[in-house]
CSV table of C-alpha atoms and ligand atoms in Angstrom, one decimal:
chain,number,residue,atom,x,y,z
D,94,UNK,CA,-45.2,34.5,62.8
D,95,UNK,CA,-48.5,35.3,61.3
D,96,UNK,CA,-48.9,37.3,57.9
D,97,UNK,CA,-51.6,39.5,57.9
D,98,UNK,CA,-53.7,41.4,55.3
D,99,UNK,CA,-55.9,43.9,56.7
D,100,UNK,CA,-58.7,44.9,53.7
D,101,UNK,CA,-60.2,47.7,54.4
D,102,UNK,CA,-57.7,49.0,56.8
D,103,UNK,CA,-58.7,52.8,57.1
D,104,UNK,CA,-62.5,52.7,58.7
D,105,UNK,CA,-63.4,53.1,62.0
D,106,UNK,CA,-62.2,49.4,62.8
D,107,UNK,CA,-59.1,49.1,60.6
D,108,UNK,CA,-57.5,52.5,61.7
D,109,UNK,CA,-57.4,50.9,65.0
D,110,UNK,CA,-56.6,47.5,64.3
D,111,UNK,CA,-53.8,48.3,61.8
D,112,UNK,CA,-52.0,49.8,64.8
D,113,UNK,CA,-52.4,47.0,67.3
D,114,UNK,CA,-51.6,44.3,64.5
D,115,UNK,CA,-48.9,45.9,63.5
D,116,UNK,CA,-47.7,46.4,67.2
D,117,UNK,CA,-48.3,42.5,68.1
D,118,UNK,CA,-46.7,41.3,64.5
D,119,UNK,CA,-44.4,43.3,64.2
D,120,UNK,CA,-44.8,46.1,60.6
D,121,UNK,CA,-43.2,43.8,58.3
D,122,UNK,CA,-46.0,41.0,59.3
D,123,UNK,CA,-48.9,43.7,58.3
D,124,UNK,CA,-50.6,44.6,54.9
D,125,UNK,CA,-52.0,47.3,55.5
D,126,UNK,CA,-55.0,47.4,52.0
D,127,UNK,CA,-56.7,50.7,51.8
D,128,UNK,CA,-59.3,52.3,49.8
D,129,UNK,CA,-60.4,55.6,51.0
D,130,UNK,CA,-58.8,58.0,53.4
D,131,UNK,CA,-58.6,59.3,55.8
D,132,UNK,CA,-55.0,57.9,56.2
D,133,UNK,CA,-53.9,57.5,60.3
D,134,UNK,CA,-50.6,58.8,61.1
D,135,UNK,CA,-47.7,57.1,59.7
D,136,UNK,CA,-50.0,54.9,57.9
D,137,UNK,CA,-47.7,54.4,55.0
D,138,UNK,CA,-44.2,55.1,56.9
D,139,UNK,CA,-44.5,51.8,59.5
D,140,UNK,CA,-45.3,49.0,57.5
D,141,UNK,CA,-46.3,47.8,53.8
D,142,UNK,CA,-49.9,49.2,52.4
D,143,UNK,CA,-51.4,48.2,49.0
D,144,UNK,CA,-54.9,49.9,47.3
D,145,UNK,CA,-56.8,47.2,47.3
D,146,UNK,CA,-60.7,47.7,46.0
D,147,UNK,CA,-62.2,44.6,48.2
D,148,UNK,CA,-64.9,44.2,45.5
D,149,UNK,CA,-61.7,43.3,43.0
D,150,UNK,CA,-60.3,39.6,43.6
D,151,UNK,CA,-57.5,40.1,41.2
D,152,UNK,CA,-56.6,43.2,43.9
D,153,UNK,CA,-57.0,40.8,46.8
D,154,UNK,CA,-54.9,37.8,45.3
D,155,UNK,CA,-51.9,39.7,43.8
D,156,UNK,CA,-51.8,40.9,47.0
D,157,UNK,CA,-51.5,37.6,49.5
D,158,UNK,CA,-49.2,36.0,46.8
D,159,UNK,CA,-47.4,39.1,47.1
D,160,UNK,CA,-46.7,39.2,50.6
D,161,UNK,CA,-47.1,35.6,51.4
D,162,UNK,CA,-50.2,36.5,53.3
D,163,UNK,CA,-51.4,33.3,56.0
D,164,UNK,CA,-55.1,35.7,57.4
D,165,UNK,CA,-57.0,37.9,56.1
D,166,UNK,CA,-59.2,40.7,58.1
D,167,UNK,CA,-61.8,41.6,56.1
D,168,UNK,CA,-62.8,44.9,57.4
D,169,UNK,CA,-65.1,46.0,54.4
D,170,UNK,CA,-68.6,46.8,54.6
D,171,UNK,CA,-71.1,49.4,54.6
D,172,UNK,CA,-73.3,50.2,57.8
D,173,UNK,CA,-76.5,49.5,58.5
D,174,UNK,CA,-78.3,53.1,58.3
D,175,UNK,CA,-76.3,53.9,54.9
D,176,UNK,CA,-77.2,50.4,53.6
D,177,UNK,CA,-80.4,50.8,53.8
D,178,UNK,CA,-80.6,53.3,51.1
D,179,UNK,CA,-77.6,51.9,48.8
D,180,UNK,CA,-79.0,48.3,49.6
D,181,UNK,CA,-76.6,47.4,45.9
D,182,UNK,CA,-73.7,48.8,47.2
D,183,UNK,CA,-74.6,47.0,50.8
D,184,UNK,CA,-74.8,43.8,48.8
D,185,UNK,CA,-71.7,44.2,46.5
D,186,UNK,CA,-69.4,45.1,49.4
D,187,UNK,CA,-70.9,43.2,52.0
D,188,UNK,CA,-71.2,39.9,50.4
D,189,UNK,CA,-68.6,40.6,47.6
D,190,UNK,CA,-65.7,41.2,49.4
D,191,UNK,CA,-66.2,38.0,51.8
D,192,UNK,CA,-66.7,36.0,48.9
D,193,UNK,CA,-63.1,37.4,47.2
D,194,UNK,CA,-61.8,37.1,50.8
D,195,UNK,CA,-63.0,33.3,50.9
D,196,UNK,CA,-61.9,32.4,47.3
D,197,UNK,CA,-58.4,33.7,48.1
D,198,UNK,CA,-58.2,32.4,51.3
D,199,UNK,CA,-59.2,29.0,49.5
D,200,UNK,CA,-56.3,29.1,47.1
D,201,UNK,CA,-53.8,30.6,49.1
D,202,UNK,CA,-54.8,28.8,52.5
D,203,UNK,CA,-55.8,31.8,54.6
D,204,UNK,CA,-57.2,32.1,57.6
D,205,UNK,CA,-60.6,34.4,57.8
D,206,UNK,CA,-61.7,37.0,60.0
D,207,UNK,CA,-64.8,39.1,59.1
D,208,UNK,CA,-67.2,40.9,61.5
D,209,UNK,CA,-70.4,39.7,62.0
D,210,UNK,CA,-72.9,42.2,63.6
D,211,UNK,CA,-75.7,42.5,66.1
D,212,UNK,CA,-77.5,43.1,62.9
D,213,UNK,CA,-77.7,39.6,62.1
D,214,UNK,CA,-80.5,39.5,64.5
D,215,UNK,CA,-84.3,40.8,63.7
D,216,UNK,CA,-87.7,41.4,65.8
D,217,UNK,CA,-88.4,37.5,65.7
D,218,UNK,CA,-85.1,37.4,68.0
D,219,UNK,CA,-85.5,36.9,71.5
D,220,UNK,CA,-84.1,40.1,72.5
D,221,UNK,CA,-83.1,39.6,76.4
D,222,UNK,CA,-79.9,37.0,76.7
D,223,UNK,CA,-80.2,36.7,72.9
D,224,UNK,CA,-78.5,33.2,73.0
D,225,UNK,CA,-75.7,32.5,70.3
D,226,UNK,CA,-77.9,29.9,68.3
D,227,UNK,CA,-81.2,31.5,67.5
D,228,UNK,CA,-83.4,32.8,65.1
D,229,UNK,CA,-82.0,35.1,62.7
D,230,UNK,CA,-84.4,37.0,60.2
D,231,UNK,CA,-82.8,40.9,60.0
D,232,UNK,CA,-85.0,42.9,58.3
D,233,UNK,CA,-82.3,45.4,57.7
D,234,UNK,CA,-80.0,44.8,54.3
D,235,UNK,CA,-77.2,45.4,56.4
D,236,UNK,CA,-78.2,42.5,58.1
D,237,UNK,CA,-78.6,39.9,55.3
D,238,UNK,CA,-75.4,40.3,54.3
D,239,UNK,CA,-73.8,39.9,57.5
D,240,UNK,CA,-76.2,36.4,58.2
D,241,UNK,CA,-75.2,35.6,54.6
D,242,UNK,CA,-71.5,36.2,55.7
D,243,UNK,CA,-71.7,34.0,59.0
D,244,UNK,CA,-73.3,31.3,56.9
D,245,UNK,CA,-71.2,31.5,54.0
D,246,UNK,CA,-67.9,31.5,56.1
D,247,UNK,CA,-68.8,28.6,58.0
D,248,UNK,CA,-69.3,26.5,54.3
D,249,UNK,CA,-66.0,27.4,53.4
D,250,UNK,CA,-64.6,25.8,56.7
D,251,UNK,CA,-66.8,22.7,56.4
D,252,UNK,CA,-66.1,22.2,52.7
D,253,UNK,CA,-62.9,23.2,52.2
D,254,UNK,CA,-61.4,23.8,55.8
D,255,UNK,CA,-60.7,27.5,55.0
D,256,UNK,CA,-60.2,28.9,58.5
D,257,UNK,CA,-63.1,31.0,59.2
D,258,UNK,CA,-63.7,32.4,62.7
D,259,UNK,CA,-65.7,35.6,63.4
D,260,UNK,CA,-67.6,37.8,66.5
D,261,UNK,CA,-71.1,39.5,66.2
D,262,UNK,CA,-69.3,43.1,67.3
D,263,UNK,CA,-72.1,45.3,69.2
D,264,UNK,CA,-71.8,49.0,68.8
D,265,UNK,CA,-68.6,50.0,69.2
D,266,UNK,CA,-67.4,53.3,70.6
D,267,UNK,CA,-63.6,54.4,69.6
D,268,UNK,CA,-62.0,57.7,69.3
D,269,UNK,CA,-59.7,57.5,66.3
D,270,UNK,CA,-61.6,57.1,63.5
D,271,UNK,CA,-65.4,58.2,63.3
D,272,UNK,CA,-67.9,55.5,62.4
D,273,UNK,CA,-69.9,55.8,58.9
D,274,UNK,CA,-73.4,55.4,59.0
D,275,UNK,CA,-74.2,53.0,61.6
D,276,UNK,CA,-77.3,52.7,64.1
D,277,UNK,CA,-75.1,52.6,67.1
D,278,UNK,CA,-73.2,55.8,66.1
D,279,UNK,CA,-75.3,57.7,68.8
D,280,UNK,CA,-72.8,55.9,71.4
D,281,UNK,CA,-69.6,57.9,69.4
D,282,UNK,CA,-71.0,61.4,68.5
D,283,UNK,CA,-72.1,61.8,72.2
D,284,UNK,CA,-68.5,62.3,73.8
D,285,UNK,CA,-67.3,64.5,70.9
D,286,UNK,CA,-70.1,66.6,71.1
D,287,UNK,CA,-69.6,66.8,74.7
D,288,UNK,CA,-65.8,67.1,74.7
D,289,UNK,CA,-66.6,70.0,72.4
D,290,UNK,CA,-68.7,71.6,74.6
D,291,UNK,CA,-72.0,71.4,72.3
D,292,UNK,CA,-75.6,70.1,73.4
D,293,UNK,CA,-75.8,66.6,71.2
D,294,UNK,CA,-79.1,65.4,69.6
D,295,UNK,CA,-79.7,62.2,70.0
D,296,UNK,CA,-81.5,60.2,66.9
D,297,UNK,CA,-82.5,57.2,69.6
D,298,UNK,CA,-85.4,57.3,71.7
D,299,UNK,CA,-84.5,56.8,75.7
D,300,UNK,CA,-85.3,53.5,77.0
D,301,UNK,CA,-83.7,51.7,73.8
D,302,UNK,CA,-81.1,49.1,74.4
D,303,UNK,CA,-78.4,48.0,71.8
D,304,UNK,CA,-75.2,46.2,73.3
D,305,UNK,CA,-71.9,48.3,73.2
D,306,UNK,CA,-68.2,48.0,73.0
D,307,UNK,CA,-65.2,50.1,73.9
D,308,UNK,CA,-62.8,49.8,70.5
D,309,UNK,CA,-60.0,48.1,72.7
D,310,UNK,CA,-62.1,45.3,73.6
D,311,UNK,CA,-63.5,44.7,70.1
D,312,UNK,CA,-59.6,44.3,69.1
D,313,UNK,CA,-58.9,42.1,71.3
D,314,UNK,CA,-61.8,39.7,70.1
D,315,UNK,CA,-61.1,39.6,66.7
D,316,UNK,CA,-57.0,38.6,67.2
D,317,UNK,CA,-57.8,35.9,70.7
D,318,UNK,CA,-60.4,34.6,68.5
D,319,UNK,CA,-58.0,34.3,65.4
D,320,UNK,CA,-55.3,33.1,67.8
D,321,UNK,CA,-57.6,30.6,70.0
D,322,UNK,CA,-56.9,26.8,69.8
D,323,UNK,CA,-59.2,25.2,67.6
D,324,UNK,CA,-59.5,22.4,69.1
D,325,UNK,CA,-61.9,24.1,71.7
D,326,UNK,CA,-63.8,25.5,69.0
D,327,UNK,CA,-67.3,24.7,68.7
D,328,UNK,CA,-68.5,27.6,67.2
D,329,UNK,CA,-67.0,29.5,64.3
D,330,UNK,CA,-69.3,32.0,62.3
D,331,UNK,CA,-70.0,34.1,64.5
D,332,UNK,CA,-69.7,34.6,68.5
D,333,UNK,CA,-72.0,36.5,70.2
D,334,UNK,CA,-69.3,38.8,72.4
D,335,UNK,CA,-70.2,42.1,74.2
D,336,UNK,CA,-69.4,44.0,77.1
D,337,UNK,CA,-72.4,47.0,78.1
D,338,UNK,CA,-75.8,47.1,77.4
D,339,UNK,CA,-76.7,50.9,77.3
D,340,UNK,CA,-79.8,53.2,76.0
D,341,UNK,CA,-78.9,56.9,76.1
D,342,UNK,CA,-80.1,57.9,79.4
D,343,UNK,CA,-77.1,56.0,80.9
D,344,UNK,CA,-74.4,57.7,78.5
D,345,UNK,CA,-75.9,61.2,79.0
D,346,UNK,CA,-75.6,60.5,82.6
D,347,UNK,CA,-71.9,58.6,82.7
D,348,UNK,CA,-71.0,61.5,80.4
D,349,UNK,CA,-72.9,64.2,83.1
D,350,UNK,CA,-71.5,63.0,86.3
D,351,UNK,CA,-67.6,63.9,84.7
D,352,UNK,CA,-69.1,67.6,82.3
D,353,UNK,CA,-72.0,68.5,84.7
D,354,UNK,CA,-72.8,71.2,82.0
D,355,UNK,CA,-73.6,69.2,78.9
D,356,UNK,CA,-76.9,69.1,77.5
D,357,UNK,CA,-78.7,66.0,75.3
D,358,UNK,CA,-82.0,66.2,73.6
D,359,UNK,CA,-83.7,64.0,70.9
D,360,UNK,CA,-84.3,64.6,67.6
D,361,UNK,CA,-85.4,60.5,66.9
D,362,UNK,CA,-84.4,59.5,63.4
D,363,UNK,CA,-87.2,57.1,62.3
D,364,UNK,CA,-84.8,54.7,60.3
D,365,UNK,CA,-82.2,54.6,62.8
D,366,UNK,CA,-85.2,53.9,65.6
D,367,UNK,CA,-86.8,51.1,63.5
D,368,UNK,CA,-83.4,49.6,63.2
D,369,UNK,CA,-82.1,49.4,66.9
D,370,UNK,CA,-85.7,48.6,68.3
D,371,UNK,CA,-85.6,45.6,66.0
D,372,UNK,CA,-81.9,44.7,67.6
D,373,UNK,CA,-81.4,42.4,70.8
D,374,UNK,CA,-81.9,44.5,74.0
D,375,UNK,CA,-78.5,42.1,75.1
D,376,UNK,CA,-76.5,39.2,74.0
D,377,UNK,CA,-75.6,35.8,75.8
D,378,UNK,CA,-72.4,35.9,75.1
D,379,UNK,CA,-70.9,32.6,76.9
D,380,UNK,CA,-70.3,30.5,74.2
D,381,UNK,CA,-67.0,33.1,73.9
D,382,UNK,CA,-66.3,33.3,77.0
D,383,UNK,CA,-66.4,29.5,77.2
D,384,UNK,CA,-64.8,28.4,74.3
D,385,UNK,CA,-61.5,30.9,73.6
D,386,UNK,CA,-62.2,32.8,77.0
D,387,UNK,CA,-63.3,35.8,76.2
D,388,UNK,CA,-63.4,38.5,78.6
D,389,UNK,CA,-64.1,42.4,78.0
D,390,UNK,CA,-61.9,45.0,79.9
D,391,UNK,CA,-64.0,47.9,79.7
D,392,UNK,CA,-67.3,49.2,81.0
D,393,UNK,CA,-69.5,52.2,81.1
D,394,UNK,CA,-67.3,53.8,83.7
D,395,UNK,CA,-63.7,52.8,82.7
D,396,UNK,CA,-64.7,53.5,78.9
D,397,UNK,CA,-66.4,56.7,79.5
D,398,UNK,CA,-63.4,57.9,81.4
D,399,UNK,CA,-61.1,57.1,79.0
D,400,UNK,CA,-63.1,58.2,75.7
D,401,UNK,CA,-63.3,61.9,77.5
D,402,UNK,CA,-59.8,61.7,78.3
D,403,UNK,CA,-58.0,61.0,74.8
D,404,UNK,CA,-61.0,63.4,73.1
D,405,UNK,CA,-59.4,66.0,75.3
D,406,UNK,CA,-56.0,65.2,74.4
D,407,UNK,CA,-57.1,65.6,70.9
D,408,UNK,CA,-58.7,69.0,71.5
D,409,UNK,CA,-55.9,70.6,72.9
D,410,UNK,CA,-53.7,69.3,70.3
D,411,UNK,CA,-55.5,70.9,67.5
D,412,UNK,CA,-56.0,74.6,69.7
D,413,UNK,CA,-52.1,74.1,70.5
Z,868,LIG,N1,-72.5,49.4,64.4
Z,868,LIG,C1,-73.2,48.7,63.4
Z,868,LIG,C2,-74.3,49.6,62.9
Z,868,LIG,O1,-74.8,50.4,63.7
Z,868,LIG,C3,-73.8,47.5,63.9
Z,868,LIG,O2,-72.9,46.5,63.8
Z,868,LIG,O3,-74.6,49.5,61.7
């Protein structure tokens, strides 16, 4: 049984992924580290959590050697749109915390899972069927550190066979934990906007295309990637992996077609416009699907069902 360390285990990813680790490894198998709330419920009942700053490598490696840790998902980083005006900060977490990561993993032999992003790509990207080897000149922070990252990783497996296997995650849509400060954070704020009855103004023009991802899906690459034989890998830092291709036209309309009565306008933020128009339109994602069979569950329909119906739930918890 695997021994996991999840840093940064409270964000929009981590909330979720603590959960579903914990559920596949059982609690005792799960670190949960944690730096900021807000906490999920029965975050520190159902399973062993430490305060781990990720920028801190002592943190990191008391930590493993504590708990006899074998992988590490390193969930820290700060998001494009907020990066781009704390671009030190971007760097210090971004590329700090995978280097601690790697160092530790070196020592202690871990495996290596950080997420690479759709923002590793830039306007010199060809942006239909963006194929997994291509050019790669983001022009966002954000970016740089996540191309940094995917290069960075894969030098650690080819000098020192540290385990390092990543996915370029798209935008990814959940309802637990709120994303913070990304460009794809339209895709999110839509249905809770709608749930709660309000008209939602939307910060990206229509007609622009970023790839999406339900939050179950984006689970499931990380782990069948860190689980996949790697014998079959070719690849490692990082897969190009998505499941919908969507500008806001199509979510107003998924969203309209089950609350005929919600309203959208734009309000176009300039920063968050430069940034998605100088993302891929859609990714190629076969080397995934080819090499540790990866295959999304959810799309537009299935996920915009289901987002509405746990928002719901949620609603009529908090009016109960
Ligand atoms: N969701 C991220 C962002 O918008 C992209 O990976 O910054």
């Amino acid at each position: 049984m695997k021994k996991i360390l999840i840093v940064g285990s409270t964000g929009q990813i981590g909330s979720e992924l603590s959960v579903k680790l914990r559920s596949l490894y059982g609690n005792d198998n799960v670190v949960c580290g944690y730096y900021t709330p807000p906490f999920p419920e029965g975050f520190f009942e159902q399973g062993s959590t430490e305060k781990i700053d990720a920028t801190n490598i002592e943190e990191i490696a008391q930590t493993v050697k504590k708990y006899h840790i074998d992988t590490i998902y390193n969930l820290a980083a700060i998001l494009s749109v907020v990066a781009e005006k704390n671009p030190d900060l971007a760097w210090n977490v971004g590329v700090g915390s995978l280097r601690n990561c790697l160092d530790v993993a070196r020592e202690y032999r871990c495996a290596v899972c950080t997420p690479s992003s759709i923002g590793v790509f830039g306007p010199a990207t060809p942006k239909d069927l963006t194929p997994q080897d291509t050019i790669q000149r983001p022009k966002t922070i954000y970016g740089i550190t996540k191309v940094v990252g995917e290069l960075i990783s894969d030098y650690y497996f080819d000098h020192w066979q540290v385990d390092t296997r990543s996915v370029r995650l798209p935008g990814i849509i959940s309802n637990v934990t709120l994303p913070g400060g990304g460009t794809t954070d339209y895709a999110v704020e839509i249905f809770y906007k709608a749930v709660a009855g309000e008209k939602f103004s939307c910060p990206i023009k229509a007609g622009t295309f970023m790839d999406m991802m339900y939050m179950p899906d984006a689970l499931d690459a990380m782990i069948n990637l860190m689980e996949a034989d790697p014998g079959r890998l070719i690849h490692r830092n990082a897969f190009n992996v998505t499941s919908m291709s969507l500008e806001p036209e199509m979510l107003y309309a998924a969203i309209r077609q089950r609350i005929p009565e919600f309203r959208m306008e734009y309000a176009v933020s300039e920063l968050k416009q430069s940034i998605a128009e100088s993302w891929p339109n859609v990714l190629d994602d076969s080397c995934a699907r080819n090499e540790w069979d990866w295959n999304p569950k959810f799309d537009l329909e299935k996920m915009t069902d289901d987002m509405i119906r746990v928002l719901r739930q949620k609603k009529s918890k908090v009016n109960e």
